[in-house]
Short mmCIF file of C-alpha atoms and ligand atoms in Angstrom, two decimals:
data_model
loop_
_atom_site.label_atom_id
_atom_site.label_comp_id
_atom_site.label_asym_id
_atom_site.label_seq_id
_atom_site.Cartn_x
_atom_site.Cartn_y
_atom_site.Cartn_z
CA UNK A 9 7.47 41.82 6.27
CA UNK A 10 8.01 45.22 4.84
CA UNK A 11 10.25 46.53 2.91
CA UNK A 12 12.65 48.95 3.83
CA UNK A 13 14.83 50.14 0.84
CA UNK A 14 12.92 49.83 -2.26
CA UNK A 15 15.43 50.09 -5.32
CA UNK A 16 13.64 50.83 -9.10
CA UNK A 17 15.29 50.88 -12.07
CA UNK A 18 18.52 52.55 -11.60
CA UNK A 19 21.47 53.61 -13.90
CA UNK A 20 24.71 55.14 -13.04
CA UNK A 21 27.80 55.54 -15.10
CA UNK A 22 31.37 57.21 -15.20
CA UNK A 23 32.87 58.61 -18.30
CA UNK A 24 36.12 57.03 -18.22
CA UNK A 25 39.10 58.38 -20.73
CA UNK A 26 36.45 59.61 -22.92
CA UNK A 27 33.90 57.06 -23.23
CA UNK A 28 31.44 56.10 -20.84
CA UNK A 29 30.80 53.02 -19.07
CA UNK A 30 27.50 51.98 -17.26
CA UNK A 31 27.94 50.48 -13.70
CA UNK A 32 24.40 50.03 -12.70
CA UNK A 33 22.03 49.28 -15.58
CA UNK A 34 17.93 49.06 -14.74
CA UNK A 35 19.02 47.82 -11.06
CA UNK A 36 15.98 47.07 -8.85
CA UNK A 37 15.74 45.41 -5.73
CA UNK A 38 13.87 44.98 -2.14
CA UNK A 39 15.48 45.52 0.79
CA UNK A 40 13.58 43.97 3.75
CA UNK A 41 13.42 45.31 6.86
CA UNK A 42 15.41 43.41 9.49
CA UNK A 43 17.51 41.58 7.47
CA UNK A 44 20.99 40.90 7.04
CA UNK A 45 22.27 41.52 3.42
CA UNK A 46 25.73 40.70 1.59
CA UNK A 47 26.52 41.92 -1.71
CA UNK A 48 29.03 40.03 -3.49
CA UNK A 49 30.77 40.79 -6.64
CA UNK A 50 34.20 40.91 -8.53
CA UNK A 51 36.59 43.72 -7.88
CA UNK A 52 35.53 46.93 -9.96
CA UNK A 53 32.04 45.91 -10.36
CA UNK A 54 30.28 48.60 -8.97
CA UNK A 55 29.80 47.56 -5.07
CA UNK A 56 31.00 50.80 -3.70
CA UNK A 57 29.27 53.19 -6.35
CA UNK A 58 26.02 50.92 -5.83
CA UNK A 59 26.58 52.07 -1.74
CA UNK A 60 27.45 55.42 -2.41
CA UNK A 61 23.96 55.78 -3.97
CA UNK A 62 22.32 53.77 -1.66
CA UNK A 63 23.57 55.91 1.66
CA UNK A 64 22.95 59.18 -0.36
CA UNK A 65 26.58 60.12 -0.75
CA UNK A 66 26.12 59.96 -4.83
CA UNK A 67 22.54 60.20 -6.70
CA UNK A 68 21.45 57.53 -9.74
CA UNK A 69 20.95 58.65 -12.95
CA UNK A 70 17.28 57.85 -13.55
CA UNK A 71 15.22 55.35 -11.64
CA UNK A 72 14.07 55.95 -7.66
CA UNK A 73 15.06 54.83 -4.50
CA UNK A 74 12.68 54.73 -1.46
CA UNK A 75 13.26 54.79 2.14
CA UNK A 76 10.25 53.24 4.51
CA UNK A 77 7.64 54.02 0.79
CA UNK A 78 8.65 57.34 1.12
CA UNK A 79 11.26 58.83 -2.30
CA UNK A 80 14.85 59.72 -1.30
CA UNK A 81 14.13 62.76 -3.33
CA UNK A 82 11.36 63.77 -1.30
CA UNK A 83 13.30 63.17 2.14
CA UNK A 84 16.21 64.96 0.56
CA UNK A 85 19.36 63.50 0.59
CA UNK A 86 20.96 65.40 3.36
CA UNK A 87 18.31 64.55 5.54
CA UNK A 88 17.76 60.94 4.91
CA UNK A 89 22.16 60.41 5.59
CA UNK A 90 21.60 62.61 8.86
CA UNK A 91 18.74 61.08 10.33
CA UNK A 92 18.03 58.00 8.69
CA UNK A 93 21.49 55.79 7.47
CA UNK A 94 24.48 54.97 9.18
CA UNK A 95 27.26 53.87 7.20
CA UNK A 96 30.69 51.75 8.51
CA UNK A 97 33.80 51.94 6.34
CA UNK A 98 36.88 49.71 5.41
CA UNK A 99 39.14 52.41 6.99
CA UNK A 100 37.09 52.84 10.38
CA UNK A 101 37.24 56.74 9.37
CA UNK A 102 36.81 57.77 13.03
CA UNK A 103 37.95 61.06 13.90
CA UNK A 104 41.68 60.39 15.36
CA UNK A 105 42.10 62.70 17.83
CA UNK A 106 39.24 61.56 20.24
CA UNK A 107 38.23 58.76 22.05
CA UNK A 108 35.40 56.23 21.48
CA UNK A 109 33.29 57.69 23.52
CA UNK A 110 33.77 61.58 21.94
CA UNK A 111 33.37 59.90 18.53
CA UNK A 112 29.66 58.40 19.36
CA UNK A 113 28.93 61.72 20.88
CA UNK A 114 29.90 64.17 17.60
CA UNK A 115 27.68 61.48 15.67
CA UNK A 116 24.36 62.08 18.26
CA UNK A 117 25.22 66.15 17.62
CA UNK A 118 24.80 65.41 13.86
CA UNK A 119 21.31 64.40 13.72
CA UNK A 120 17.54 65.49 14.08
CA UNK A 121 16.53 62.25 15.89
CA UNK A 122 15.57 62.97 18.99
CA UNK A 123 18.39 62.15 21.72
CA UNK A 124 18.36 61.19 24.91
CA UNK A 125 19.42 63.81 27.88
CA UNK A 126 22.09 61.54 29.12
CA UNK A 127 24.01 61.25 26.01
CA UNK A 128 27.10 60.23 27.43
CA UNK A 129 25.78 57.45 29.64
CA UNK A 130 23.76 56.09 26.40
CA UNK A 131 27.03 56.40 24.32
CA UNK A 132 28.96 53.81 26.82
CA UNK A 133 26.33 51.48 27.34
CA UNK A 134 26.12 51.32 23.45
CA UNK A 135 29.90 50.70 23.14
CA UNK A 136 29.46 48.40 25.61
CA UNK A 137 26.80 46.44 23.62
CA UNK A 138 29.44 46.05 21.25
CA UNK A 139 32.34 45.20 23.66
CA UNK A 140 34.15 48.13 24.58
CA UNK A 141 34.23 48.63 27.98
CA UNK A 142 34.49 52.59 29.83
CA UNK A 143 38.21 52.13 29.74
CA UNK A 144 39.02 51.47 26.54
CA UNK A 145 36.03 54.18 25.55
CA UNK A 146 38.18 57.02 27.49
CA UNK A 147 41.37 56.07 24.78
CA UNK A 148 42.03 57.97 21.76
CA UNK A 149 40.63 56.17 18.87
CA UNK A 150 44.65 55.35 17.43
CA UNK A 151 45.54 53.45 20.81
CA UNK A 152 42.95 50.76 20.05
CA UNK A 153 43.20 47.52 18.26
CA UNK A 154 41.50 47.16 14.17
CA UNK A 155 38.75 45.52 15.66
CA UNK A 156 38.28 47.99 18.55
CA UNK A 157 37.70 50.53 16.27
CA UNK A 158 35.15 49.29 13.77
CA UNK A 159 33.02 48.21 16.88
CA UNK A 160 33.28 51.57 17.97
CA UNK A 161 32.50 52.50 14.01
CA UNK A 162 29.74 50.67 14.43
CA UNK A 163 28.51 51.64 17.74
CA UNK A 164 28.88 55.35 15.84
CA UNK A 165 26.61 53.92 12.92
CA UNK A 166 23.87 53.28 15.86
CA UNK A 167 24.05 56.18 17.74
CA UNK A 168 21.68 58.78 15.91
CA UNK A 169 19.30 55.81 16.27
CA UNK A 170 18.82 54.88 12.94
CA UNK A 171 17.91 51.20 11.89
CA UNK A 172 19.30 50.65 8.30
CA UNK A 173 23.32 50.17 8.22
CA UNK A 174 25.35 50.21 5.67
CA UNK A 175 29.24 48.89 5.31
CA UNK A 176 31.56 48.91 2.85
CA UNK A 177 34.13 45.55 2.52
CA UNK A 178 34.09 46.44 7.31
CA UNK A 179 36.32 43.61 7.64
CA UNK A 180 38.50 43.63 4.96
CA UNK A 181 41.22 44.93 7.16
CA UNK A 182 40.86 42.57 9.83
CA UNK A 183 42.37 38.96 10.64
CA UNK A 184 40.06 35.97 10.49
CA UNK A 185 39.12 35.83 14.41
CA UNK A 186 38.00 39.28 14.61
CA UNK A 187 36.29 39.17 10.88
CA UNK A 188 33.88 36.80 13.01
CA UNK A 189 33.47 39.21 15.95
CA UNK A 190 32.75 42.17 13.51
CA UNK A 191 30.21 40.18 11.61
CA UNK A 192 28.06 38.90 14.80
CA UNK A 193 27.58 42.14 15.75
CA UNK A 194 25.72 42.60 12.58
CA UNK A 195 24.05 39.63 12.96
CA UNK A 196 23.32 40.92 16.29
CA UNK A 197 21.80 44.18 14.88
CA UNK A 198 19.32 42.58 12.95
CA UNK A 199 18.27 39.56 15.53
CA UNK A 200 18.40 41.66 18.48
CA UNK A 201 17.37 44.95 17.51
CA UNK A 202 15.53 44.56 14.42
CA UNK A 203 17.54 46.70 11.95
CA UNK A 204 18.42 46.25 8.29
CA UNK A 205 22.14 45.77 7.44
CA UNK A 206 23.59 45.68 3.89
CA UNK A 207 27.23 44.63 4.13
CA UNK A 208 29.52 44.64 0.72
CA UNK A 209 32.08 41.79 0.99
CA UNK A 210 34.00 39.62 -0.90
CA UNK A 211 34.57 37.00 1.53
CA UNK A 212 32.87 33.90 1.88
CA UNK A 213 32.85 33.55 5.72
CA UNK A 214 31.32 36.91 5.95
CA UNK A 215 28.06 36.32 3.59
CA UNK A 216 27.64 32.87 4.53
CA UNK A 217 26.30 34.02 8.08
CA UNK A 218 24.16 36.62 6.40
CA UNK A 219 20.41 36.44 5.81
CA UNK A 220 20.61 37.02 1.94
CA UNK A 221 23.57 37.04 -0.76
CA UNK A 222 23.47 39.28 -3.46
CA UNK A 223 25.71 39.09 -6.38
CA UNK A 224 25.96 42.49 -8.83
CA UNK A 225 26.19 41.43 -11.81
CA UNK A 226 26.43 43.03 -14.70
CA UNK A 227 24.68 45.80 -13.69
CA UNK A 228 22.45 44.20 -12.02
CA UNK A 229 21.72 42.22 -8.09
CA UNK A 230 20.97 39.12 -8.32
CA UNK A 231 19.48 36.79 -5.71
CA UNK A 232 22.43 34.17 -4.64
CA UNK A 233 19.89 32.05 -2.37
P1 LIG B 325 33.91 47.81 -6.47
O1 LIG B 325 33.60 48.48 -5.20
O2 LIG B 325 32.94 46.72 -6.84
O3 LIG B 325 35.32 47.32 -6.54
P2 LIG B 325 33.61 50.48 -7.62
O4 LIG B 325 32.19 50.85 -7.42
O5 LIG B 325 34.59 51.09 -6.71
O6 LIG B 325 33.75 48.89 -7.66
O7 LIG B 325 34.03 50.86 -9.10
C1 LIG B 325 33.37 50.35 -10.25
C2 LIG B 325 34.11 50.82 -11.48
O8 LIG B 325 33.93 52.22 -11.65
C3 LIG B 325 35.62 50.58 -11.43
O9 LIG B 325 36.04 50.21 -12.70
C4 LIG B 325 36.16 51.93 -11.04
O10 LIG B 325 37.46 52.12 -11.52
C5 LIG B 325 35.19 52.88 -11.69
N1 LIG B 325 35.07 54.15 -10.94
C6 LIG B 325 34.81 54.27 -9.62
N2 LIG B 325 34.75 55.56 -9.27
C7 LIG B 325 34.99 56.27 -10.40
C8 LIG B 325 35.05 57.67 -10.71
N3 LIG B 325 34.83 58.61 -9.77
N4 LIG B 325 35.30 58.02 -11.99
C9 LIG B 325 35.49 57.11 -12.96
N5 LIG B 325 35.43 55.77 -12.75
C10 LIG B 325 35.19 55.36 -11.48
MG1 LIG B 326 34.66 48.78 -3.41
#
């Protein structure tokens, strides 16, 4: 097994009404390749910071984060978001004013992976991995259901053909039922196709289908099982 995100000593902090507080203090952890990862953790403990950094939207303080043995630093950040991550958010955050198939196609524009010719053809059939059939692909994004739209999100994640995912509390806007759907897709994603997925969550259902449960603690990740 290798590892694919290799986390080393990190520290992050805010300065908050004029003092600071530390968020992530000497974090380390391995991230596996293939693997299905929840982190866990009290409201305001530092999931979505830790994530930030992780995708490359935010840098640590000191400490290093690899990608595949290689430094983030050395891929550059830029880089490593466009042609290496795909993140999924609470909020969906696909651009409104196209359809599911238009938003999987802006996401293949915006990376140096190589893409396929047929782009378009590729984009449905990777919806329809992920249950959205041509029909509801031609609909603008707005005239689709929650859980319509984070498969599409996901599908989106996929497209540049990367295989480490990242999402941030993806269900927490969803009922039950579809909370199930959402998260055997990502179950899916590492079974099926191999990739990593690193899911922040506070509920229960949701981590107890995942591979490993991570609580941040403190500062700090900490092995749940
Ligand atoms: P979680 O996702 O676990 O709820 P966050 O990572 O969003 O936690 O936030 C951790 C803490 O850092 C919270 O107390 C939050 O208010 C604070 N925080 C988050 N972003 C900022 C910021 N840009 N400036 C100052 N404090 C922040
Ligand atoms: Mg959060």
């Amino acid at each position: 097994m290798s590892t694919k995100l290799k986390i080393e000593n990190i520290n992050y902090g805010y300065i908050d009404g004029g003092y600071r507080r530390e968020i992530l203090k000497d974090l380390s952890y391995n991230f596996e390749e293939g693997k299905f990862y929840t982190i866990l953790g009290p409201s305001g403990s530092g999931k979505t910071t830790l994530l930030s950094i992780l995708a490359g939207l935010d840098k640590q303080e000191s400490g290093s984060i690899s990608f595949d043995g290689e430094d983030l630093d050395k891929i550059g950040l830029y880089k490593y978001r466009r042609n290496k991550i795909g993140v999924v958010f609470q909020a969906y955050n696909l651009i409104q004013y196209l359809t599911g198939i238009e938003n999987i196609e802006v996401a293949m524009l915006e990376t140096d992976n190589p893409m396929p010719k047929n782009q378009k053809e590729i984009g449905y059939a990777l919806l329809e991995k992920f249950g959205i059939v041509k029909s509801k692909a031609e609909r603008l994004v707005t005239h689709l259901s929650g859980g319509e739209q984070q498969r599409i999100a996901i599908a989106r994640a996929l497209a540049s053909n990367v295989d480490l995912i990242f999402a941030d509390e993806p269900t927490g806007n969803l009922d039950t039922a579809t909370e199930q759907e959402i998260i055997s897709i990502f179950k899916m994603l590492t079974e099926k196709f191999g990739k990593t997925v690193i899911v922040v969550t506070h509920s229960n259902e949701v981590s107890k289908l995942s591979d490993h449960r991570v609580f941040l603690k403190e500062g700090k990740l900490v092995d749940l099982d």
